[in-house]
PDB file of C-alpha atoms in Angstrom:
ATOM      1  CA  UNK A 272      19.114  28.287 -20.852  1.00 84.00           C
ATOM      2  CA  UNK A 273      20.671  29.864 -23.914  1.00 90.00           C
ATOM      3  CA  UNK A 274      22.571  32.516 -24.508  1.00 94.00           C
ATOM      4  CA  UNK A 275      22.933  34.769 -27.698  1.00 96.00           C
ATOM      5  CA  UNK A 276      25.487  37.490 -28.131  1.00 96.00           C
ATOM      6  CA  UNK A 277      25.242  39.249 -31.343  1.00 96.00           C
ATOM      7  CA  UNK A 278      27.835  41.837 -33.140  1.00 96.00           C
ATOM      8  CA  UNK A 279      29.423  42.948 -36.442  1.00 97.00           C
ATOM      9  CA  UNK A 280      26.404  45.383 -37.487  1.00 94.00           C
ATOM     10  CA  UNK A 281      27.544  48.980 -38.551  1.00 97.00           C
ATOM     11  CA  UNK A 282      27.217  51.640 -41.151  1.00 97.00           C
ATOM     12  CA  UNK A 283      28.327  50.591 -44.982  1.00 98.00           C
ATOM     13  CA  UNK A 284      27.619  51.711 -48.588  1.00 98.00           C
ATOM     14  CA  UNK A 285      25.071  50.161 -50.208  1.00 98.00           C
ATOM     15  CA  UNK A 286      26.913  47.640 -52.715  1.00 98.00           C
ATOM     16  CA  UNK A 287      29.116  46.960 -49.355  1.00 98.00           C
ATOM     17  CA  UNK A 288      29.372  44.114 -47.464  1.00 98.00           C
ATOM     18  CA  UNK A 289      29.413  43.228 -43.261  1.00 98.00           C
ATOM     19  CA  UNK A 290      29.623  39.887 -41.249  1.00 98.00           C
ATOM     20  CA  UNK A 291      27.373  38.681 -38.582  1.00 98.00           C
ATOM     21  CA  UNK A 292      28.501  36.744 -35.665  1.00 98.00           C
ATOM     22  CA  UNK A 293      26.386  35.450 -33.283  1.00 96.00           C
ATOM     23  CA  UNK A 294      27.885  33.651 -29.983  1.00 95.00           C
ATOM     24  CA  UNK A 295      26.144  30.674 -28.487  1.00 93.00           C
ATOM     25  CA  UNK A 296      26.676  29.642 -25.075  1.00 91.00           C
ATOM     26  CA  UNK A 297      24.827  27.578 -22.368  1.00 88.00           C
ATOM     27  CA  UNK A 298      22.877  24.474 -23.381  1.00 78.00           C
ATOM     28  CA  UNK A 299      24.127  24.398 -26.514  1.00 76.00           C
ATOM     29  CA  UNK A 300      23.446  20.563 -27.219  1.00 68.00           C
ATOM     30  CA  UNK A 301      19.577  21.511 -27.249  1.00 66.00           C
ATOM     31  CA  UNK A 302      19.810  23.935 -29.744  1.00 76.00           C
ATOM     32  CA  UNK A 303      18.516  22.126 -33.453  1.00 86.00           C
ATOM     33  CA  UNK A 304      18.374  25.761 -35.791  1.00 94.00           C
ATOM     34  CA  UNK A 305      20.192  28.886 -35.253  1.00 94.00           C
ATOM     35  CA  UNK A 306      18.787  32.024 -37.495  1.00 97.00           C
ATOM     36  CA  UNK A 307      18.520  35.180 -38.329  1.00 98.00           C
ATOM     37  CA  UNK A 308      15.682  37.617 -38.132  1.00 98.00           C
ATOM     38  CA  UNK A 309      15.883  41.505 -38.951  1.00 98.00           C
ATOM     39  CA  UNK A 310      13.191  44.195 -37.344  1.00 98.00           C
ATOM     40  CA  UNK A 311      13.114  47.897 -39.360  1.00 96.00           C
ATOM     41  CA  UNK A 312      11.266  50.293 -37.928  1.00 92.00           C
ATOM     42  CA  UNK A 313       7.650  49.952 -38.336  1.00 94.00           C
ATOM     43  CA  UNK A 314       7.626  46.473 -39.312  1.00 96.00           C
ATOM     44  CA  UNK A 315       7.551  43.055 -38.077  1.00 96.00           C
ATOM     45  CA  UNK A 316      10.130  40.888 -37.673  1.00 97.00           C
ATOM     46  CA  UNK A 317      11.068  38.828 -40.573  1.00 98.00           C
ATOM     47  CA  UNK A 318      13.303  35.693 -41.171  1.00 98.00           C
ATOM     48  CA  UNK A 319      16.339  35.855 -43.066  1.00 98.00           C
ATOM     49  CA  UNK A 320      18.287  32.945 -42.864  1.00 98.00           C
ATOM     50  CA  UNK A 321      18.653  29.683 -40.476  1.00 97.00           C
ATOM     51  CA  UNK A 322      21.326  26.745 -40.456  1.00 94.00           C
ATOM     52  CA  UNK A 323      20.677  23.340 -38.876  1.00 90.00           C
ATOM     53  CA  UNK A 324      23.382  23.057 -36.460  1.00 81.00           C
ATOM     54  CA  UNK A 325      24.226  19.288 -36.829  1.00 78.00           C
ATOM     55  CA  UNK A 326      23.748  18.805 -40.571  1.00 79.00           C
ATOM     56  CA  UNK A 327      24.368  22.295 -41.981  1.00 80.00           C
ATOM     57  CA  UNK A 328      21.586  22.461 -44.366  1.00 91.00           C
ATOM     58  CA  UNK A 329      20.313  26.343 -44.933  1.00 96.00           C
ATOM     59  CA  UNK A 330      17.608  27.970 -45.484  1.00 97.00           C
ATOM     60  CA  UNK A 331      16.446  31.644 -47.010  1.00 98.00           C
ATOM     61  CA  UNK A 332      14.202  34.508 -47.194  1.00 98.00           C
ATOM     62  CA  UNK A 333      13.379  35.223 -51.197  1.00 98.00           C
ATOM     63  CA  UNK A 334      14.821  38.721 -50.272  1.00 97.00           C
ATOM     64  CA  UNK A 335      18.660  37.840 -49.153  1.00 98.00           C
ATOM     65  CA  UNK A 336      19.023  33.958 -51.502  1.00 98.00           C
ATOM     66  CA  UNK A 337      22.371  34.901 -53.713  1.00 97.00           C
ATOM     67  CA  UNK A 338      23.587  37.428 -51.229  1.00 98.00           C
ATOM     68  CA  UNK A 339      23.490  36.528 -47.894  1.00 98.00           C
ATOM     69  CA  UNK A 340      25.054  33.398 -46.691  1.00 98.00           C
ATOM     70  CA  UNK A 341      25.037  31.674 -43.323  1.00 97.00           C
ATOM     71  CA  UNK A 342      26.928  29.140 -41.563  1.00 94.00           C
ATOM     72  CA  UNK A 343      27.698  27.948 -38.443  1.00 90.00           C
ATOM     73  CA  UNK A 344      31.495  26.763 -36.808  1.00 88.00           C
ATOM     74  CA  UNK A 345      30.843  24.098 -34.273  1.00 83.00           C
ATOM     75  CA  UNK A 346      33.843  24.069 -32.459  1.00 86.00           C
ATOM     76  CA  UNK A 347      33.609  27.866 -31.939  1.00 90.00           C
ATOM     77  CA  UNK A 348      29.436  28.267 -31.097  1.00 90.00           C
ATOM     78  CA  UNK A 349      29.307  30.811 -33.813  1.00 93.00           C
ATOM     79  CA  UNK A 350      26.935  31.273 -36.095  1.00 94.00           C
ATOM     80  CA  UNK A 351      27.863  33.866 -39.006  1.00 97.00           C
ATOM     81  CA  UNK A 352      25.517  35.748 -41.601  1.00 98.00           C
ATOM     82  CA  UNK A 353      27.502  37.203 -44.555  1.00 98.00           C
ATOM     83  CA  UNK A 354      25.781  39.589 -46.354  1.00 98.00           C
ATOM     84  CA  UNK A 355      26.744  40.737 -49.409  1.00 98.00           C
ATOM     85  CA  UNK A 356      25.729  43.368 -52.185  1.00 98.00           C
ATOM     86  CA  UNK A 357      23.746  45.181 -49.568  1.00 98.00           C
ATOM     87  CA  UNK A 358      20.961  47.424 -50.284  1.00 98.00           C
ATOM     88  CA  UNK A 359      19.096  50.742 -47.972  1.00 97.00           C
ATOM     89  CA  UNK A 360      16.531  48.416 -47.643  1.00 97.00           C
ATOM     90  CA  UNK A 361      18.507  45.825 -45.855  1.00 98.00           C
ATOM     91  CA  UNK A 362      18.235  48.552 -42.733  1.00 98.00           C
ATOM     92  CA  UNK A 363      17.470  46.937 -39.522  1.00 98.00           C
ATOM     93  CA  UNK A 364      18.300  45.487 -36.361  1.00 98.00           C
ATOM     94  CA  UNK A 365      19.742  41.923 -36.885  1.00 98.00           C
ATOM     95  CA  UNK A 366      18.607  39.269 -34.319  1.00 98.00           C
ATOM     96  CA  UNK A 367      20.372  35.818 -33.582  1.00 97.00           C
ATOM     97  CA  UNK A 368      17.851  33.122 -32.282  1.00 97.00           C
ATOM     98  CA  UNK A 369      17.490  29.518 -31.868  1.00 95.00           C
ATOM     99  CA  UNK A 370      14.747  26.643 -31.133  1.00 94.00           C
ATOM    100  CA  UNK A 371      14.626  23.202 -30.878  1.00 89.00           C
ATOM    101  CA  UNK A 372      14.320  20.738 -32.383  1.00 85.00           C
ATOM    102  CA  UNK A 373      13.035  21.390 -36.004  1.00 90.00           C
ATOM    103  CA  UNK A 374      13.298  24.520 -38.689  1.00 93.00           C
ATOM    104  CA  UNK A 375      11.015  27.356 -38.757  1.00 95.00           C
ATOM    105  CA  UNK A 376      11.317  30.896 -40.326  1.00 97.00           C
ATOM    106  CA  UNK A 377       8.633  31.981 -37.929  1.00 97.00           C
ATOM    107  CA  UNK A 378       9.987  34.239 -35.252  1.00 97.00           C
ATOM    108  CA  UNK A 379       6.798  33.238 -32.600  1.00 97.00           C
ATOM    109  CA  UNK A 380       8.765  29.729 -32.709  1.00 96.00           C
ATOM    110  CA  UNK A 381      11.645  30.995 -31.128  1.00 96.00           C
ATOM    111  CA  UNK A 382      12.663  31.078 -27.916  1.00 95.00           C
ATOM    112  CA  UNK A 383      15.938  32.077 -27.693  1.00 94.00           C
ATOM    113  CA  UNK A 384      17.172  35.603 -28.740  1.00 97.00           C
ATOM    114  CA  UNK A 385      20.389  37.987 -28.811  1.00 97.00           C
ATOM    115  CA  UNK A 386      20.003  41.295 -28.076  1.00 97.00           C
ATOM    116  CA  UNK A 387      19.762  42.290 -31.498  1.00 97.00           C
ATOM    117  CA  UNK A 388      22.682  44.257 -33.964  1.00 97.00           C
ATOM    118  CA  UNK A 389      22.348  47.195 -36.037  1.00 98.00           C
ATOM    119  CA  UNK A 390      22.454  47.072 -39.739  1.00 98.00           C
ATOM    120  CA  UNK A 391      22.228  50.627 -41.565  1.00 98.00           C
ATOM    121  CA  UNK A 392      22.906  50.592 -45.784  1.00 98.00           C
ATOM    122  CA  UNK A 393      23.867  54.065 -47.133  1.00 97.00           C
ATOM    123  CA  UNK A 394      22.582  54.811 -50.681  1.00 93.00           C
TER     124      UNK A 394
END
């Protein structure tokens, strides 16, 4: 099993700026992609960003490329999402998930998930 422990979310300006982290533990040498998803209310959840975990390519949503970057620190199990320039409609919860053993912005592909993090942007 894998486990997924999500924080940095809070309130900020819109313009403002917060940092993900998302903590990795258990079978950690299974895991291929770590991402991020986001859920506002009403709507389904969407993909936001992933990171291969051995090769460190990245990938992102249309909606986030040029403001949100993420990355992942091997020697800490840590995957990070810095976002950037944030705007109201960047409100959600923030999930942390993972899947083996290719990339996929799909969340159905996913089997592994945090407990999710809230992000609320102030205009």
């Amino acid at each position: 099993q894998v486990q997924l422990v999500e924080s940095g979310g809070g309130l900020v300006q819109a313009g403002g700026s917060l940092r993900l982290s998302c903590a990795v533990s258990g079978r950690t040498f299974s895991i291929y992609v770590m991402a991020w998803f986001r859920q506002a209310p009403g709507k389904e959840r969407e993909f936001v960003a992933a990171v291969r975990w051995s090769s460190s390519s990245t990938y992102y949503a249309d909606s986030v490329k040029g403001r949100f970057t993420i990355s992942g620190d091997n020697a800490k199990n840590t995957v990070y999402l810095q976002m950037n320039s944030l705007k109201p409609e960047d409100t959600a919860v923030y999930y942390c998930a993972a899947r083996f053993p290719a990339y996929s912005d799909s969340a159905k592909q996913y089997p592994y998930w945090g407990q999710g993090t809230q992000v609320t942007v102030s205009s």
